[in-house]
Coordinates of N, CA, C and O in Angstrom, one line a residue:
X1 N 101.2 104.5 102.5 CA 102.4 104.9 101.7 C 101.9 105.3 100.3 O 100.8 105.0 99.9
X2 N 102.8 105.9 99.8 CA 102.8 106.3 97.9 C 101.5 105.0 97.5 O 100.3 104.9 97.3
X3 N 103.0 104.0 97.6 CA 102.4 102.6 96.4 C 101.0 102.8 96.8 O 100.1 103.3 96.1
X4 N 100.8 102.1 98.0 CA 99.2 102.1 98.5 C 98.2 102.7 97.8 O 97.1 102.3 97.4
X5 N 98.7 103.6 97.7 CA 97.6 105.2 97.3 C 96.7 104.6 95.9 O 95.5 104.4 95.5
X6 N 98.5 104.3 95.3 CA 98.5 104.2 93.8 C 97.8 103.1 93.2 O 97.0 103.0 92.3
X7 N 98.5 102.1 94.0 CA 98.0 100.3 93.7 C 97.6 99.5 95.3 O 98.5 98.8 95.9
X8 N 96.3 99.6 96.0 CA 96.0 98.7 97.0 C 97.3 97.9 97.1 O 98.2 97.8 96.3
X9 N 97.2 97.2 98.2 CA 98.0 95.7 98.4 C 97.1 95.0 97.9 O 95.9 95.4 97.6
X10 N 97.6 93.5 97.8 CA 96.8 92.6 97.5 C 97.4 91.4 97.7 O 98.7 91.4 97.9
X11 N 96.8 90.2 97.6 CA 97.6 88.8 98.0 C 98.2 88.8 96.7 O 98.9 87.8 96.5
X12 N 98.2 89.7 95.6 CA 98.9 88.7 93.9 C 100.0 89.9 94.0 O 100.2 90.3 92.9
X13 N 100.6 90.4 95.0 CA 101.5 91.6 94.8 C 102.9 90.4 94.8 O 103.0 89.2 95.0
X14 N 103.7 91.5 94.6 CA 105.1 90.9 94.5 C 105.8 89.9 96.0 O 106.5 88.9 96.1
X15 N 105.1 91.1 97.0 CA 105.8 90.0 98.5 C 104.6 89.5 98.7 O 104.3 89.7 99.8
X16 N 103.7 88.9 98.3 CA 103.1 87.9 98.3 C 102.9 86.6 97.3 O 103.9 86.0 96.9
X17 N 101.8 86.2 97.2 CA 102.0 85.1 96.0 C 103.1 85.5 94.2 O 103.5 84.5 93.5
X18 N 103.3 86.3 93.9 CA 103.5 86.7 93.0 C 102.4 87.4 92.2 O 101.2 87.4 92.4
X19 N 103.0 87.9 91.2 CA 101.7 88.3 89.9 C 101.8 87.8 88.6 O 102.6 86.9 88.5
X20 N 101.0 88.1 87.3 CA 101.7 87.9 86.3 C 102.3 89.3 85.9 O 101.6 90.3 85.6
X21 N 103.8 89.0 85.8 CA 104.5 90.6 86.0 C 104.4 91.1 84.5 O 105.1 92.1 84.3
X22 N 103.9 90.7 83.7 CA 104.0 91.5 82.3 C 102.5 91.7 82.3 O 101.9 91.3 81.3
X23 N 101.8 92.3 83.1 CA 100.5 92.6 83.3 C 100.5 94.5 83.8 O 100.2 94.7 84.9
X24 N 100.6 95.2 83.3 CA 100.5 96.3 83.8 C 99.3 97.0 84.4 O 98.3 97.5 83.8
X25 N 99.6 97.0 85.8 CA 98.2 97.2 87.0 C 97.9 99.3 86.8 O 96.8 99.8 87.3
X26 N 98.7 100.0 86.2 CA 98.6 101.5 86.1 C 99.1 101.9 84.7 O 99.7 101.1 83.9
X27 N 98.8 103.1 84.5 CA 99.1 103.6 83.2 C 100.3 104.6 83.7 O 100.2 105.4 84.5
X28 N 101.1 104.4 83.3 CA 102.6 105.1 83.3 C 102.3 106.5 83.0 O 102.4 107.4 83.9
X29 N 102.0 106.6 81.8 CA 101.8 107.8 81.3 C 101.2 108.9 82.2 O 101.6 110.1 82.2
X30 N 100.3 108.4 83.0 CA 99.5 109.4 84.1 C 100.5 109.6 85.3 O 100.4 110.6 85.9
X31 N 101.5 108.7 85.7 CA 102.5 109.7 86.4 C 104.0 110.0 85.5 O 105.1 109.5 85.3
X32 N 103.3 111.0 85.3 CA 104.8 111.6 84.1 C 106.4 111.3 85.2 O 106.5 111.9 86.3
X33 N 107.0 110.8 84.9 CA 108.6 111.0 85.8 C 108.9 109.9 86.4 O 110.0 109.6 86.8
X34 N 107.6 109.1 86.6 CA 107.9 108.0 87.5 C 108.5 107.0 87.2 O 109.0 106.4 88.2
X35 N 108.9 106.4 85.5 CA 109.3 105.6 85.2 C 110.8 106.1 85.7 O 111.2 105.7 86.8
X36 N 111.3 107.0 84.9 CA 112.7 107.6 85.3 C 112.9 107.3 87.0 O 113.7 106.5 87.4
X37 N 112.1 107.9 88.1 CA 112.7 107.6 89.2 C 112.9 105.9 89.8 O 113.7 105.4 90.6
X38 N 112.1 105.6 89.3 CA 112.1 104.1 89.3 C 113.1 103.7 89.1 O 113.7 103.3 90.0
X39 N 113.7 103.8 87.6 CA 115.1 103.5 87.0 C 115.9 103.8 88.4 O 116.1 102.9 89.2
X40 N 116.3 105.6 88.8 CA 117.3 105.6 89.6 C 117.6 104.9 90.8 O 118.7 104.5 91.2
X41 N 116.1 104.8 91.4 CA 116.1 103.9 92.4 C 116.8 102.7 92.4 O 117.6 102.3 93.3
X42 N 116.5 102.0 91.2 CA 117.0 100.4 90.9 C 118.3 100.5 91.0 O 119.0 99.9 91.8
X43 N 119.2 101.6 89.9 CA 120.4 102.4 90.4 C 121.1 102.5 91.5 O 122.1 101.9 91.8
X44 N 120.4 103.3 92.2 CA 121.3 103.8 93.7 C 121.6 102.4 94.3 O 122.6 102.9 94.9
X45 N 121.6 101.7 94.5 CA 122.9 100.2 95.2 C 123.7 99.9 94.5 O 123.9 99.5 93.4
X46 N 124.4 100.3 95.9 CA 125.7 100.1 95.4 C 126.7 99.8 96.5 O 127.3 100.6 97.2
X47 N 126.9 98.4 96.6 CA 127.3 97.4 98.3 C 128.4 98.0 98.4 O 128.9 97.5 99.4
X48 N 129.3 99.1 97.8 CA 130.2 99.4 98.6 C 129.8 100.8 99.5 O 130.5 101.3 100.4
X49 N 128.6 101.4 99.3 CA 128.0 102.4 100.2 C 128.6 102.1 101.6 O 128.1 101.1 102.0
X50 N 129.5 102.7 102.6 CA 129.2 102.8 103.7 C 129.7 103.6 104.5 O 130.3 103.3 105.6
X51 N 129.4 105.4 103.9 CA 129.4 106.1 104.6 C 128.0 106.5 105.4 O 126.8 106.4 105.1
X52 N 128.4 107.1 106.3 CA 126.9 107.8 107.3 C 126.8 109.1 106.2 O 127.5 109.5 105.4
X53 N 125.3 109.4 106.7 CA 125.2 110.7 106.1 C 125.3 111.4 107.9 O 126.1 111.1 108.8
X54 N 124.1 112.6 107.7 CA 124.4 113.5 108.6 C 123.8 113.1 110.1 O 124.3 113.4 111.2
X55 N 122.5 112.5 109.7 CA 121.9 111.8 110.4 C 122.8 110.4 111.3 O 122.3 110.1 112.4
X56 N 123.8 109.6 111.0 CA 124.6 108.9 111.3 C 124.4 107.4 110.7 O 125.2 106.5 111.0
X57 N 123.2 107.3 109.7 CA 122.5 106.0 109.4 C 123.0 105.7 107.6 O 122.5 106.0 106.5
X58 N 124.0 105.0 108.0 CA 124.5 104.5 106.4 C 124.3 104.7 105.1 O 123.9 103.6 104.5
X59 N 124.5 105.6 104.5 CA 123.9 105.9 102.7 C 123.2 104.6 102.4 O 122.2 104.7 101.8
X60 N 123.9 102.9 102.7 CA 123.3 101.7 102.1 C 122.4 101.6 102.5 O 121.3 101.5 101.8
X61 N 122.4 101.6 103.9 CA 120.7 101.4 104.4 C 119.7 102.2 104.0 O 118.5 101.8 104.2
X62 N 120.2 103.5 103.4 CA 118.9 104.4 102.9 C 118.6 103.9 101.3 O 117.5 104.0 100.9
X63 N 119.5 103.3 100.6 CA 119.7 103.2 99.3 C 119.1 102.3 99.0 O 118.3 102.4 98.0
X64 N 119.2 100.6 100.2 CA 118.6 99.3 100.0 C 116.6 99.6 100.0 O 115.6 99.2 99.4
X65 N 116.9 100.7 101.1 CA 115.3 101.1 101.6 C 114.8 101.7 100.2 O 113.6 101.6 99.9
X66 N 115.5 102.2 99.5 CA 115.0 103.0 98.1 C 114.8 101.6 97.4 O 113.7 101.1 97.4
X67 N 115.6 101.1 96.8 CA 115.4 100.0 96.3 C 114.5 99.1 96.5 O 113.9 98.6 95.5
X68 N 114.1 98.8 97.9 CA 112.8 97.5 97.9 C 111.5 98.8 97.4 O 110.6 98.3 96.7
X69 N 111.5 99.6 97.5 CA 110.4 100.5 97.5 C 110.1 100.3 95.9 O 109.0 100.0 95.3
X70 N 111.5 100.8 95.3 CA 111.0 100.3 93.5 C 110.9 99.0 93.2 O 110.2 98.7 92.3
X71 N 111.6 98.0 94.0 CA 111.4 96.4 93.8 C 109.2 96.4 93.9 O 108.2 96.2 93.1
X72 N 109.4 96.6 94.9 CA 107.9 96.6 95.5 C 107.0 96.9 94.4 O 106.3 96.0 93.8
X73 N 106.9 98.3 94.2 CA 106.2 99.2 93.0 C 105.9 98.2 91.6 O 104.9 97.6 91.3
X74 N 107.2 98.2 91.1 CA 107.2 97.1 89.8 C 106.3 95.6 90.1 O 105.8 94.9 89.2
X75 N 106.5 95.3 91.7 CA 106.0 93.8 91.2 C 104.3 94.3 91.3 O 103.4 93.5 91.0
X76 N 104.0 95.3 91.6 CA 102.4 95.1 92.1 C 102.0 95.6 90.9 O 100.9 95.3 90.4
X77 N 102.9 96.7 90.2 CA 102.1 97.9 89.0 C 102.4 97.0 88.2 O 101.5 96.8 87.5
X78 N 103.4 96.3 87.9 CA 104.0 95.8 86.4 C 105.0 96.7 85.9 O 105.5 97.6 86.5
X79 N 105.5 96.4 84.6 CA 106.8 97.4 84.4 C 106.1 97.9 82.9 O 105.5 97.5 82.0
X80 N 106.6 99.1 83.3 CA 106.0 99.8 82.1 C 107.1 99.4 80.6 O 108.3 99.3 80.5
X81 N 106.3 99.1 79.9 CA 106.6 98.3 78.1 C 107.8 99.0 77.7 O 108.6 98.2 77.3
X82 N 108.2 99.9 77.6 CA 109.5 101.0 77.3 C 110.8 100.4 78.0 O 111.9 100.2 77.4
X83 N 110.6 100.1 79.2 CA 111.7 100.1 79.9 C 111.9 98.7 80.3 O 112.9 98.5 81.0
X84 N 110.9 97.7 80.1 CA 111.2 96.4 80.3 C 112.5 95.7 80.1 O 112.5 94.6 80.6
X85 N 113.7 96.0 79.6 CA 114.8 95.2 79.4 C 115.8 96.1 80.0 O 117.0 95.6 80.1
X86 N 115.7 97.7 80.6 CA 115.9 98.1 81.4 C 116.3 97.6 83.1 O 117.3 97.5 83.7
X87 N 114.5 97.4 83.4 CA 114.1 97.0 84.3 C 114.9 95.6 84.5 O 115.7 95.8 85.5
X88 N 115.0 94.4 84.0 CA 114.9 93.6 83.8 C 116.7 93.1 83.9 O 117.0 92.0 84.3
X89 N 117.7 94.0 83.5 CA 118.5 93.9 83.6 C 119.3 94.5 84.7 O 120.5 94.1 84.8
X90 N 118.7 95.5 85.7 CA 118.5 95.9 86.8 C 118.7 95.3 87.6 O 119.6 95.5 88.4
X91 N 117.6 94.2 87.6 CA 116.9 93.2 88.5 C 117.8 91.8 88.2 O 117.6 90.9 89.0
X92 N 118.7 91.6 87.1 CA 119.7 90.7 87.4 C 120.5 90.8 88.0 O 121.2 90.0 88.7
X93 N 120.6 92.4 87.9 CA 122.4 92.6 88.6 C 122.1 92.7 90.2 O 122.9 92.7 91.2
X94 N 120.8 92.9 90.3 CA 120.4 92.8 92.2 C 120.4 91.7 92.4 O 120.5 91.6 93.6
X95 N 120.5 90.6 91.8 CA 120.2 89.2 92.2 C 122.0 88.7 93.0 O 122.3 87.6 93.5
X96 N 122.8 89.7 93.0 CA 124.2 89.3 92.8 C 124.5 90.4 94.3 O 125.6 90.5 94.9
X97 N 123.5 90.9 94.6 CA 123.7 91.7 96.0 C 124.1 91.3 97.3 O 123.2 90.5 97.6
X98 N 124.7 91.4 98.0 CA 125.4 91.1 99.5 C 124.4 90.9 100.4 O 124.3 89.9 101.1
X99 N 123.4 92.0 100.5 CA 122.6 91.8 100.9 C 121.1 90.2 100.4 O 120.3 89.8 99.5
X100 N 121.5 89.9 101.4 CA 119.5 88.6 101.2 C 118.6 89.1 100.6 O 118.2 88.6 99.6
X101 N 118.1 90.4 101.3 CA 116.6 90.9 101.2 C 116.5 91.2 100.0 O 115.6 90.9 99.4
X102 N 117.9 92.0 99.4 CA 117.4 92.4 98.3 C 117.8 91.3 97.3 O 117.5 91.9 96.3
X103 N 118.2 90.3 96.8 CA 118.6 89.2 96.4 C 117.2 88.2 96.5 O 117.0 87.3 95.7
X104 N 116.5 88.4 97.2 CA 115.0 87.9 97.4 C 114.0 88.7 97.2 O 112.8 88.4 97.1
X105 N 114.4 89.8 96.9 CA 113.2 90.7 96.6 C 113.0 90.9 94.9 O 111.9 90.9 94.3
X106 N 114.9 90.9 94.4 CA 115.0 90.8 92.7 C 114.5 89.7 92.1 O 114.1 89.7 90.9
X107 N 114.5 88.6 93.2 CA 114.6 87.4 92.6 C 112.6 87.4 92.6 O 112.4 87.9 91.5
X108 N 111.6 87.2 93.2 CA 110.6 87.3 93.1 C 110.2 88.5 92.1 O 109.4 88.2 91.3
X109 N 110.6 89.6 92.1 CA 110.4 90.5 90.8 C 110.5 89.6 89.7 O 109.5 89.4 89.1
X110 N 111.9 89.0 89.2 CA 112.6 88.8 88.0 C 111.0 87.9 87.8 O 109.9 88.1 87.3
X111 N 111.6 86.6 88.8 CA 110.1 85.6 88.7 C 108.4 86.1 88.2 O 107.6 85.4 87.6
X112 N 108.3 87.6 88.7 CA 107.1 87.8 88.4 C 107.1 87.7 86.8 O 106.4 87.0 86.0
X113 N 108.4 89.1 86.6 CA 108.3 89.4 84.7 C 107.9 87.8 83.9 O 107.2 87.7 82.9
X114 N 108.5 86.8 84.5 CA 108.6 85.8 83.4 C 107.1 85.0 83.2 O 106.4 84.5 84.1
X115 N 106.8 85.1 81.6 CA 105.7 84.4 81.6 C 105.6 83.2 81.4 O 105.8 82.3 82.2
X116 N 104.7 83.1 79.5 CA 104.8 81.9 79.2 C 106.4 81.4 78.4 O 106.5 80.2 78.1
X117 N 107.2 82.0 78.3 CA 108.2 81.4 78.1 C 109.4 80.9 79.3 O 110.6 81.1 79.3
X118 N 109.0 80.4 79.8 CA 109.7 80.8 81.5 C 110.4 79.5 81.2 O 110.9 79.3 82.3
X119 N 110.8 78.3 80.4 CA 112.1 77.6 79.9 C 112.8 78.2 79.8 O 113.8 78.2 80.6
X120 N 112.5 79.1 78.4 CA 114.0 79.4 77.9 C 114.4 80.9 78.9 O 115.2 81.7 78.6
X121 N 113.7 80.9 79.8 CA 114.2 82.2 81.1 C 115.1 81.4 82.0 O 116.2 81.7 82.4
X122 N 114.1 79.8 82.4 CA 115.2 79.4 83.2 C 116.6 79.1 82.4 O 117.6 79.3 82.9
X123 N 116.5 78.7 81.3 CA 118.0 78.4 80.5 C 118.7 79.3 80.7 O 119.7 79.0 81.3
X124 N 118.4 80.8 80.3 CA 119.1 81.9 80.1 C 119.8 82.0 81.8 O 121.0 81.8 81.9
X125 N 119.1 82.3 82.7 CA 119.6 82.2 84.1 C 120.6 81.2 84.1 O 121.8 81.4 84.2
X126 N 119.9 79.9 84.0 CA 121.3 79.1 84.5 C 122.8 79.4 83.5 O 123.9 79.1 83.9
X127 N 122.4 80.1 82.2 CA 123.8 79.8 81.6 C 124.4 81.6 82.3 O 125.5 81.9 81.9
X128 N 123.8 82.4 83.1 CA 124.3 83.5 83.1 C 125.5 83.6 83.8 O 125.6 82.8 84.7
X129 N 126.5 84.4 83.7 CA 127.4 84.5 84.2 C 127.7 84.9 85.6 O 128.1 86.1 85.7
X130 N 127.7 84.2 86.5 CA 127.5 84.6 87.8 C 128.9 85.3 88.1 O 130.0 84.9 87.6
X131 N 128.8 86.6 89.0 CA 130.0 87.2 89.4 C 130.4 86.8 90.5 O 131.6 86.6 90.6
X132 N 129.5 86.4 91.4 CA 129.8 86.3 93.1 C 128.7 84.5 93.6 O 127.7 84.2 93.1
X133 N 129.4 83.8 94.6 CA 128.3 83.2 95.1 C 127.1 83.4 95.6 O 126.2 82.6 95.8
X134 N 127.3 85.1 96.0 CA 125.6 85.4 96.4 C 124.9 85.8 94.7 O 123.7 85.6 94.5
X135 N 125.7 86.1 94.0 CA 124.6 85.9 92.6 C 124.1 84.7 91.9 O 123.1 84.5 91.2
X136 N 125.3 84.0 92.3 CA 124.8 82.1 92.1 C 123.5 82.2 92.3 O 122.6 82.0 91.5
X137 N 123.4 82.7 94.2 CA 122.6 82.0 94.9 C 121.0 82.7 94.5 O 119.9 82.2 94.6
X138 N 121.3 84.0 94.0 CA 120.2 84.9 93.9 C 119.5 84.3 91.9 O 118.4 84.6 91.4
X139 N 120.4 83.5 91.4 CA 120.0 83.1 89.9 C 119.1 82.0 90.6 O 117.9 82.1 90.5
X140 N 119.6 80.8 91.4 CA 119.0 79.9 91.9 C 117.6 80.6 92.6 O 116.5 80.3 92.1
X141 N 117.7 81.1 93.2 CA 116.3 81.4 94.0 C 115.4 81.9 93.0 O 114.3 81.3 92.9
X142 N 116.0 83.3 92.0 CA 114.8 83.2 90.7 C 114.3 81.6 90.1 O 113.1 81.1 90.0
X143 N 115.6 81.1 89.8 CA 114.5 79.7 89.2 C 113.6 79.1 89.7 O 112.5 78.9 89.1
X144 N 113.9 78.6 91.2 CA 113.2 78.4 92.1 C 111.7 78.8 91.7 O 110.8 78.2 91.1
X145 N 111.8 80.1 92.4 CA 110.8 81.1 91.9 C 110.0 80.9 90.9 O 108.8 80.6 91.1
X146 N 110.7 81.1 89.4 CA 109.8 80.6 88.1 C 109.2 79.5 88.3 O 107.9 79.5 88.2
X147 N 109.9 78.3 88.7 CA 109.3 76.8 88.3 C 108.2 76.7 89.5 O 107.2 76.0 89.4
X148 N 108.4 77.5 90.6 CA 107.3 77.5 91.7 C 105.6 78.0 91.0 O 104.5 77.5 91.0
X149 N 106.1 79.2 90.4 CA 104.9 79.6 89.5 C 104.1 79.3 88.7 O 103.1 79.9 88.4
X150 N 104.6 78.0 87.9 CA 104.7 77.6 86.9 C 103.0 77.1 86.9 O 102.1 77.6 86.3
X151 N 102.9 76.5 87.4 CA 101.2 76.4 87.2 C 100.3 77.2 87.4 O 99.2 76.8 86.9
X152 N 100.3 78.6 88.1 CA 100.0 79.8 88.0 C 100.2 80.2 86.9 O 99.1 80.6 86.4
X153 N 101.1 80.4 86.2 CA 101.5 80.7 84.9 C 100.8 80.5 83.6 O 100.5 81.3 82.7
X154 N 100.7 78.6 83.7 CA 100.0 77.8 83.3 C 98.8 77.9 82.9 O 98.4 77.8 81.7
X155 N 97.8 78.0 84.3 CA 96.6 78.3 84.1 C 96.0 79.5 83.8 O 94.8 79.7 83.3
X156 N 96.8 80.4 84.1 CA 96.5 82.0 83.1 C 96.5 81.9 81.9 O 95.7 82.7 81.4
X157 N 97.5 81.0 81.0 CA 97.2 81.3 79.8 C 96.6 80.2 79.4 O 96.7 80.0 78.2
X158 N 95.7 79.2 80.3 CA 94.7 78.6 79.3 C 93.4 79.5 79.5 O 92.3 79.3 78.9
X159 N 93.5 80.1 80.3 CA 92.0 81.2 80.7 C 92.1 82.0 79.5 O 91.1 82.2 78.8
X160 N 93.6 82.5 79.0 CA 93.7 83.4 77.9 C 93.3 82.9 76.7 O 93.3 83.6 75.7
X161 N 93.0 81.5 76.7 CA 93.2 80.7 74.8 C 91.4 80.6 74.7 O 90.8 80.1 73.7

């Protein structure tokens, strides 16, 4: 696939162990447009999708499929510095999706972005305003997530001191 090309897999990618997501694995700049389509991607869901296109296969299911694709990209490249609270706000409002996968996919992203301050990340989560019980459930699984990391986290930044 694309990603492949761009960034190997690897065990520290996003569907695997995590990474540290404010680590940027590519230079943005060398694919001019990419940040922007990324953006749209994160965009295009939208759970009330459910017409067919022409083919007969649900605009959602093509849109979710666009979606893990930029979920994917972000956790392995990192998020480019410009659009971090972009991204990041993106990836909240996926946490609140109908769908699991992608409610699991946001939620391990979100987890990756958070570093050494990942308290006051879990605070902010728990005090956020949940719309739906699947965003409850999708805030819970990021924390999860963070506090799972957390000695990962940990030991990176005493490697860093």
């Amino acid at each position: 696939s694309v990603i492949d090309s761009i960034i190997p897999p690897s065990e520290d990618s996003m569907l695997g162990a995590g990474q540290q997501g404010t680590t940027t694995k590519i230079s943005y700049e060398n694919y001019p447009g990419l940040t922007e389509q990324l953006l749209k991607l994160l965009g295009v869901l939208d759970d009330e999708i459910d017409e067919p296109d022409t083919s007969g296969r649900l605009l959602k299911d093509k849109a979710t499929e666009h979606l893990f694709l930029a979920l994917e990209f972000l956790g392995r490249a990192g998020l480019p510095e410009s659009y971090t609270d972009q991204i990041t706000a993106q990836t909240l409002h996926h946490l609140g999706s109908k769908n699991w996968h992608t409610r699991e996919a946001s939620a391990k992203l979100y987890s990756s972005i958070v570093s050494e301050d990942w308290i006051n990340a879990v605070e902010k989560l728990l005090k956020y305003k949940s719309t739906s019980t699947n965003h409850s459930q999708g805030i819970l699984m990021s924390v999860r997530l963070i506090i799972k990391r957390r000695p990962a986290v940990d030991a990176l930044t005493e490697l860093g001191k």
